[in-house]
Coordinates of C-alpha atoms in Angstrom, one line a residue:
M981 CA -93.4 -130.7 -135.1
A982 CA -94.5 -128.7 -132.1
A983 CA -92.3 -125.9 -131.0
V984 CA -89.8 -126.8 -128.4
P985 CA -87.5 -124.3 -126.6
E986 CA -83.7 -124.8 -126.6
D987 CA -83.9 -125.5 -122.8
A988 CA -85.2 -129.0 -123.6
A989 CA -82.1 -129.6 -125.6
P990 CA -79.0 -131.0 -124.2
A991 CA -76.5 -128.6 -122.5
A992 CA -74.2 -126.6 -124.9
D993 CA -71.2 -128.3 -123.8
S994 CA -72.5 -131.8 -123.9
P995 CA -72.5 -133.7 -127.4
A996 CA -75.9 -134.2 -128.9
P997 CA -77.0 -137.8 -128.7
T998 CA -77.1 -140.1 -131.8
G999 CA -80.7 -139.9 -133.3
S1000 CA -81.4 -136.6 -131.6
T1001 CA -83.5 -134.4 -133.8
A1002 CA -81.7 -131.4 -135.1
G1003 CA -85.0 -130.8 -136.8
S1004 CA -86.7 -130.1 -133.7
S1005 CA -84.4 -127.4 -134.3
D1006 CA -86.9 -126.0 -136.8
N1007 CA -89.1 -125.1 -133.9
E1008 CA -86.6 -124.7 -131.1
I1009 CA -84.5 -121.6 -129.9
T1010 CA -80.8 -121.1 -129.4
V1011 CA -78.4 -118.1 -129.1
E1012 CA -75.0 -116.6 -128.9
E1013 CA -73.2 -113.1 -129.6
T1014 CA -74.6 -109.9 -130.2
S1015 CA -75.4 -109.4 -133.9
F1016 CA -79.0 -109.1 -133.8
V1017 CA -80.5 -107.2 -136.6
H1018 CA -84.2 -108.3 -136.6
T1019 CA -85.4 -105.0 -135.0
E1020 CA -83.7 -102.8 -137.6
P1021 CA -86.3 -100.3 -139.2
Q1022 CA -87.0 -100.8 -142.9
Q1023 CA -85.9 -97.5 -144.2
D1024 CA -82.1 -97.0 -144.8
G1025 CA -81.6 -94.8 -141.9
S1026 CA -79.6 -92.2 -143.5
A1027 CA -82.2 -89.5 -142.5
P1028 CA -84.8 -89.4 -139.6
P1029 CA -88.0 -91.2 -140.6
V1030 CA -91.1 -89.1 -141.5
V1031 CA -93.5 -89.5 -138.7
T1032 CA -97.0 -88.1 -138.6
T1033 CA -98.1 -89.2 -135.2
D1034 CA -99.0 -86.5 -132.5
M1035 CA -96.1 -85.0 -130.7
E1036 CA -96.1 -85.9 -126.9
V1037 CA -94.3 -83.5 -124.6
L1038 CA -92.5 -85.5 -121.9
H1039 CA -90.4 -82.6 -120.6
D1040 CA -89.8 -78.8 -121.7
K1041 CA -86.9 -80.1 -123.8
V1042 CA -87.9 -83.6 -124.8
K1043 CA -90.8 -84.4 -127.2
K1044 CA -91.8 -87.9 -128.6
Q1045 CA -93.7 -89.3 -131.6
V1046 CA -94.6 -92.9 -131.6
I1047 CA -93.7 -94.8 -134.7
K1048 CA -94.6 -98.4 -133.5
E1049 CA -96.6 -98.9 -130.2
G1050 CA -95.0 -101.1 -127.4
Q1051 CA -96.5 -103.3 -124.9
G1052 CA -96.8 -103.5 -121.1
K1053 CA -95.7 -100.9 -118.6
V1054 CA -93.0 -98.1 -118.8
P1055 CA -89.7 -98.9 -116.9
L1056 CA -89.3 -97.7 -113.4
K1057 CA -86.5 -95.6 -112.1
F1058 CA -83.1 -97.5 -111.9
S1059 CA -84.4 -99.9 -114.5
T1060 CA -81.7 -101.3 -116.8
C1061 CA -82.9 -100.7 -120.3
F1062 CA -81.7 -102.0 -123.6
V1063 CA -82.2 -99.8 -126.8
H1064 CA -81.2 -99.3 -130.3
Y1065 CA -81.0 -95.8 -131.6
R1066 CA -80.0 -93.6 -134.4
A1067 CA -79.0 -90.0 -133.6
W1068 CA -79.0 -87.0 -135.9
V1069 CA -78.1 -83.5 -135.4
Q1070 CA -81.5 -81.6 -136.1
S1071 CA -80.1 -78.6 -137.9
S1072 CA -77.9 -80.5 -140.3
V1073 CA -79.5 -83.8 -140.4
H1074 CA -76.0 -85.4 -139.9
K1075 CA -76.3 -88.9 -138.5
F1076 CA -73.6 -89.3 -135.9
E1077 CA -74.4 -92.7 -134.2
D1078 CA -76.4 -95.8 -135.2
T1079 CA -76.4 -98.9 -132.8
W1080 CA -78.3 -100.9 -135.4
Q1081 CA -75.4 -100.5 -137.7
E1082 CA -72.9 -101.4 -134.9
Q1083 CA -75.1 -104.4 -134.1
H1084 CA -74.8 -103.8 -130.3
P1085 CA -77.7 -102.6 -128.2
V1086 CA -76.9 -100.0 -125.8
E1087 CA -77.6 -100.2 -121.9
I1088 CA -79.3 -97.1 -120.2
V1089 CA -80.1 -97.2 -116.3
I1090 CA -83.0 -94.9 -116.0
G1091 CA -81.9 -92.0 -113.6
K1092 CA -78.2 -92.8 -114.0
E1093 CA -77.7 -91.9 -117.6
K1094 CA -74.6 -90.1 -118.8
K1095 CA -75.2 -86.3 -118.9
Q1096 CA -75.2 -86.1 -122.5
M1097 CA -77.9 -88.9 -122.6
T1098 CA -80.3 -87.3 -120.2
G1099 CA -82.8 -86.4 -122.8
L1100 CA -82.6 -89.8 -124.2
G1101 CA -83.1 -91.2 -121.0
I1102 CA -86.2 -89.3 -120.3
G1103 CA -87.6 -90.5 -123.6
V1104 CA -86.8 -94.1 -122.9
G1105 CA -88.3 -93.9 -119.5
N1106 CA -91.5 -93.2 -121.1
M1107 CA -91.5 -96.0 -123.7
R1108 CA -93.0 -99.4 -123.4
R1109 CA -91.3 -102.7 -124.6
G1110 CA -91.0 -102.9 -128.2
E1111 CA -91.9 -99.5 -128.8
R1112 CA -90.2 -97.4 -131.4
A1113 CA -90.3 -93.7 -131.4
L1114 CA -88.9 -90.5 -132.7
L1115 CA -87.5 -88.2 -129.9
H1116 CA -86.8 -84.4 -130.4
V1117 CA -84.2 -83.5 -127.6
G1118 CA -83.2 -80.0 -126.8
W1119 CA -79.4 -79.2 -126.7
E1120 CA -79.7 -78.5 -123.0
L1121 CA -80.2 -82.3 -122.4
G1122 CA -77.9 -83.5 -125.0
Y1123 CA -74.3 -82.4 -125.7
G1124 CA -74.9 -78.9 -124.3
K1125 CA -72.9 -75.7 -125.0
E1126 CA -69.7 -77.3 -125.9
G1127 CA -70.8 -80.0 -128.4
S1128 CA -69.4 -83.4 -128.6
F1129 CA -65.6 -84.3 -128.6
S1130 CA -66.4 -87.9 -129.6
F1131 CA -68.7 -86.8 -132.5
P1132 CA -66.9 -83.8 -134.0
N1133 CA -69.9 -83.3 -136.3
V1134 CA -72.2 -82.5 -133.2
P1135 CA -71.6 -78.8 -132.6
P1136 CA -72.2 -76.6 -129.6
T1137 CA -75.9 -75.9 -128.7
A1138 CA -77.2 -78.6 -131.1
D1139 CA -80.7 -80.0 -130.8
L1140 CA -80.8 -83.8 -131.5
I1141 CA -83.2 -86.2 -133.0
Y1142 CA -83.2 -90.0 -131.9
E1143 CA -85.0 -92.8 -133.5
V1144 CA -85.3 -95.2 -130.6
E1145 CA -86.4 -98.7 -130.0
L1146 CA -86.7 -100.1 -126.3
I1147 CA -86.0 -103.7 -126.8
G1148 CA -86.8 -104.3 -123.2
F1149 CA -85.8 -103.6 -119.6
D1150 CA -84.8 -105.4 -116.3
D1151 CA -86.1 -104.2 -112.9
A1152 CA -84.5 -107.1 -111.1
K1153 CA -81.2 -105.5 -110.3
E1154 CA -82.2 -101.8 -109.6
G1155 CA -79.6 -99.4 -110.6
K1156 CA -77.0 -102.1 -111.4
A1157 CA -75.4 -101.9 -114.8
R1158 CA -73.9 -104.9 -116.4
S1159 CA -70.4 -103.8 -115.7
D1160 CA -71.2 -103.8 -111.9
M1161 CA -72.6 -107.3 -112.0
T1162 CA -70.6 -110.5 -111.1
V1163 CA -70.2 -113.1 -113.9
E1164 CA -72.9 -115.2 -112.2
E1165 CA -75.3 -112.3 -112.0
R1166 CA -74.9 -111.6 -115.6
I1167 CA -75.4 -115.2 -116.7
E1168 CA -78.4 -115.5 -114.4
A1169 CA -79.9 -112.3 -115.9
A1170 CA -79.3 -113.6 -119.4
D1171 CA -80.9 -117.0 -118.7
R1172 CA -83.9 -115.3 -117.3
R1173 CA -84.4 -113.4 -120.6
K1174 CA -83.8 -116.6 -122.5
L1175 CA -86.5 -118.3 -120.6
E1176 CA -88.9 -115.4 -121.1
G1177 CA -88.0 -115.6 -124.9
N1178 CA -88.8 -119.3 -124.9
D1179 CA -92.4 -118.6 -123.5
Y1180 CA -92.9 -116.1 -126.3
F1181 CA -91.7 -118.7 -128.7
K1182 CA -94.1 -121.2 -127.7
E1183 CA -96.9 -118.8 -128.3
K1184 CA -95.6 -118.1 -131.7
E1185 CA -94.9 -114.4 -130.9
F1186 CA -91.6 -114.3 -132.7
D1187 CA -90.8 -110.6 -132.5
E1188 CA -91.1 -110.5 -128.7
A1189 CA -89.1 -113.6 -128.4
M1190 CA -86.3 -112.3 -130.4
Q1191 CA -86.3 -109.1 -128.3
Q1192 CA -85.7 -111.2 -125.1
Y1193 CA -83.0 -113.2 -126.8
E1194 CA -81.3 -110.0 -127.8
M1195 CA -81.5 -108.7 -124.3
A1196 CA -80.0 -112.1 -123.0
V1197 CA -77.1 -111.7 -125.5
A1198 CA -76.5 -108.1 -124.5
Y1199 CA -75.6 -109.3 -121.0
M1200 CA -72.9 -111.2 -122.6
G1201 CA -71.1 -109.1 -125.2
D1202 CA -67.8 -109.4 -126.9
D1203 CA -65.9 -107.8 -124.1
F1204 CA -67.5 -109.8 -121.3
M1205 CA -67.1 -113.2 -123.1
F1206 CA -63.3 -112.3 -123.9
Q1207 CA -62.6 -112.3 -120.2
L1208 CA -64.2 -115.7 -119.5
F1209 CA -62.3 -119.2 -119.4
G1210 CA -63.1 -122.6 -118.3
K1211 CA -66.3 -123.4 -116.6
Y1212 CA -67.4 -119.6 -116.6
R1213 CA -67.2 -119.5 -120.4
D1214 CA -69.0 -122.8 -120.7
M1215 CA -71.8 -121.5 -118.4
A1216 CA -72.2 -118.3 -120.6
L1217 CA -72.1 -120.2 -123.8
A1218 CA -74.6 -122.6 -122.5
V1219 CA -77.1 -119.6 -122.4
K1220 CA -75.8 -117.5 -125.2
N1221 CA -75.6 -120.1 -128.0
P1222 CA -79.1 -121.3 -127.5
C1223 CA -80.3 -117.6 -127.9
H1224 CA -78.7 -117.3 -131.3
L1225 CA -80.1 -120.6 -132.5
N1226 CA -83.6 -119.7 -131.1
T1227 CA -83.4 -116.5 -132.9
A1228 CA -82.4 -118.4 -136.1
A1229 CA -85.6 -120.3 -135.6
C1230 CA -87.6 -117.3 -135.3
L1231 CA -86.2 -115.8 -138.3
I1232 CA -86.7 -119.0 -140.4
K1233 CA -90.3 -118.9 -139.4
Q1234 CA -90.5 -115.3 -140.6
K1235 CA -88.7 -116.2 -143.8
R1236 CA -85.8 -114.1 -143.0
F1237 CA -83.3 -116.5 -144.1
D1238 CA -80.2 -114.3 -144.5
E1239 CA -80.5 -113.2 -141.0
A1240 CA -81.1 -116.7 -139.8
I1241 CA -77.7 -117.9 -141.7
A1242 CA -75.9 -115.1 -139.8
Q1243 CA -77.1 -116.1 -136.4
C1244 CA -76.1 -119.9 -136.9
S1245 CA -72.6 -118.7 -138.2
I1246 CA -72.1 -116.9 -134.9
V1247 CA -72.7 -120.2 -133.1
L1248 CA -70.6 -122.1 -135.5
S1249 CA -67.7 -119.8 -134.9
E1250 CA -67.6 -121.0 -131.3
D1251 CA -68.7 -124.6 -132.1
E1252 CA -68.2 -125.7 -135.4
T1253 CA -69.8 -129.2 -134.8
N1254 CA -73.0 -127.6 -133.4
V1255 CA -75.8 -130.0 -135.1
K1256 CA -78.5 -127.6 -134.7
A1257 CA -76.7 -124.6 -136.1
L1258 CA -75.5 -126.6 -139.1
F1259 CA -79.0 -127.8 -139.6
R1260 CA -80.9 -124.4 -139.3
R1261 CA -78.1 -122.7 -141.5
G1262 CA -78.6 -125.5 -144.1
K1263 CA -82.4 -125.1 -144.2
A1264 CA -82.1 -121.3 -144.5
K1265 CA -79.7 -121.9 -147.4
A1266 CA -81.9 -124.3 -149.2
E1267 CA -84.8 -121.8 -148.9
L1268 CA -82.5 -119.3 -150.7
G1269 CA -81.8 -121.8 -153.4
Q1270 CA -78.1 -122.3 -152.1
T1271 CA -78.4 -126.0 -152.8
E1272 CA -74.8 -127.1 -152.7
A1273 CA -73.9 -125.0 -149.6
A1274 CA -77.0 -126.3 -147.9
R1275 CA -76.0 -129.9 -148.8
E1276 CA -72.7 -129.4 -147.4
D1277 CA -74.1 -128.0 -143.9
F1278 CA -76.4 -131.1 -143.8
L1279 CA -73.7 -133.5 -144.6
K1280 CA -71.7 -132.1 -141.7
A1281 CA -74.6 -132.3 -139.4
K1282 CA -75.1 -135.8 -140.3
K1283 CA -71.8 -136.7 -139.7
H1284 CA -72.2 -135.7 -136.1
S1285 CA -75.8 -137.1 -135.8
P1286 CA -76.0 -139.9 -138.4
E1287 CA -79.6 -141.2 -137.5
D1288 CA -81.2 -137.9 -137.3
K1289 CA -84.5 -138.1 -139.3
E1290 CA -84.9 -134.5 -140.0
I1291 CA -81.4 -134.2 -141.4
L1292 CA -81.8 -137.2 -143.6
R1293 CA -85.2 -136.0 -144.7
E1294 CA -83.7 -132.5 -145.9
L1295 CA -80.9 -134.5 -147.8
R1296 CA -83.6 -136.6 -149.5
L1297 CA -85.5 -133.3 -150.5
L1298 CA -82.3 -131.8 -151.9
A1299 CA -81.9 -135.0 -153.9
E1300 CA -85.2 -135.0 -155.3
Q1301 CA -84.9 -131.4 -156.3
D1302 CA -81.7 -132.2 -158.2
K1303 CA -83.5 -135.0 -160.0
A1304 CA -86.5 -132.8 -160.8
M1305 CA -84.1 -129.9 -162.0
Y1306 CA -82.2 -132.5 -164.2
Q1307 CA -85.4 -133.6 -165.8
K1308 CA -86.5 -130.0 -166.4
Q1309 CA -83.4 -129.0 -168.0
K1310 CA -83.4 -132.1 -170.1
E1311 CA -86.9 -131.2 -171.5
L1312 CA -85.7 -127.6 -171.9
Y1313 CA -82.7 -128.4 -174.1
K1314 CA -84.8 -131.0 -175.9
G1315 CA -87.3 -128.2 -176.9
L1316 CA -84.4 -125.7 -177.8
F1317 CA -82.6 -128.1 -180.2
G1318 CA -85.7 -130.2 -181.3
P1319 CA -85.6 -133.9 -181.8
R1320 CA -82.6 -135.5 -183.7
P1321 CA -83.2 -135.7 -187.4
Q1322 CA -83.9 -139.0 -188.8
P1323 CA -81.9 -140.2 -192.1
K1324 CA -84.1 -139.7 -195.2
P1325 CA -84.7 -143.0 -197.1
K1326 CA -82.8 -143.2 -200.4
T1327 CA -84.7 -142.6 -203.6
T1328 CA -84.1 -145.2 -206.3
N1329 CA -84.1 -144.4 -210.1
P1330 CA -86.1 -147.2 -212.1
L1331 CA -83.9 -146.8 -215.1
L1332 CA -80.8 -147.4 -213.1
V1333 CA -82.4 -150.4 -211.5
F1334 CA -83.2 -151.9 -214.9
W1335 CA -79.6 -151.5 -216.3
Q1336 CA -78.2 -153.0 -213.2
W1337 CA -80.7 -156.0 -213.7
L1338 CA -79.7 -156.3 -217.4
V1339 CA -75.9 -156.2 -216.7
S1340 CA -76.4 -158.7 -214.1
L1341 CA -78.4 -161.2 -216.4
I1342 CA -75.9 -160.7 -219.2
S1343 CA -72.9 -161.6 -216.9
Y1344 CA -74.9 -164.6 -215.6
I1345 CA -75.7 -165.8 -219.2
S1346 CA -72.0 -165.2 -220.2
K1347 CA -70.8 -167.4 -217.2
M1348 CA -73.3 -170.2 -218.1
F1349 CA -72.1 -170.3 -221.6
T1350 CA -68.5 -170.4 -220.8
R1351 CA -69.0 -173.4 -218.4
K1352 CA -71.0 -175.3 -221.1
N1353 CA -68.1 -174.8 -223.7
D1354 CA -65.8 -176.2 -221.1

């Protein structure tokens, strides 16, 4: 089935029509909440990664080593950038911040960073979309002579190390942070990112697609959604939920089933009858061998879309798997305990048979003699 972006699906606040294919789900895209973890580096993050690439001098106090190359151009001044990063004190290698762990990307407006993030801003301003790098920042462009009040483990004059990923950036609203945007502007910016993600999805560029969805969701974080009611909340969810679902579709394509389940669960926390979320979560659970949990999700999806061919197909597959498993277990137990022993035929003693015959004969003759006398 060809990939279909979530935009082709019904609006988030309208019920899915009977017979709609949640299975087109497999190839579609949908989003909600900011709990993206797909960009997290492979190492555990307790210490800075070992990087062997050349050191690039960006500033007297900022140096960069590329971990993973990015694409496209670098952000312009006043671009709104979305980044994930981990931060360590260089001297003690103490990690004091980790946005991957917090599952919330950070927004940086190039040229308008907080003072303690000046060095980080210089580094991000010299990165491309999707690039991951190690930044070495001198204390003068970090927390300065006084250290950090928010992070007590950052002492005065502490040089810093950042592992940074530039998820993407937006030049459309120069110098305008999310907090300064109207509700309509934030939803519009998020929708624009979602559509770009859909284009990448159609080209099977799943990592790039997920970066766009993550940026879209970043415009609608928990604090923002908490303030919305009525039609504005419906408008936001109509963009946000498809981003999570589309991210789940990407993750399923990449066989990252646990992460896909998490994305679908975010949508279901807002809309427990969402057929696509139930279907994709069920599919991911089935791939992990969680048969009963998968069946439960598929049955819930079927309840709201009883004619959906993809849902019915997945339920049939589970039934076939159950049958095959039963036969396999039957053969296994048969091999363990062996065939049921057959009763042995009784052996007869010829002498005993002769005596039984002789007794019967004497008894018969005796009876005949008695009758004759009578």
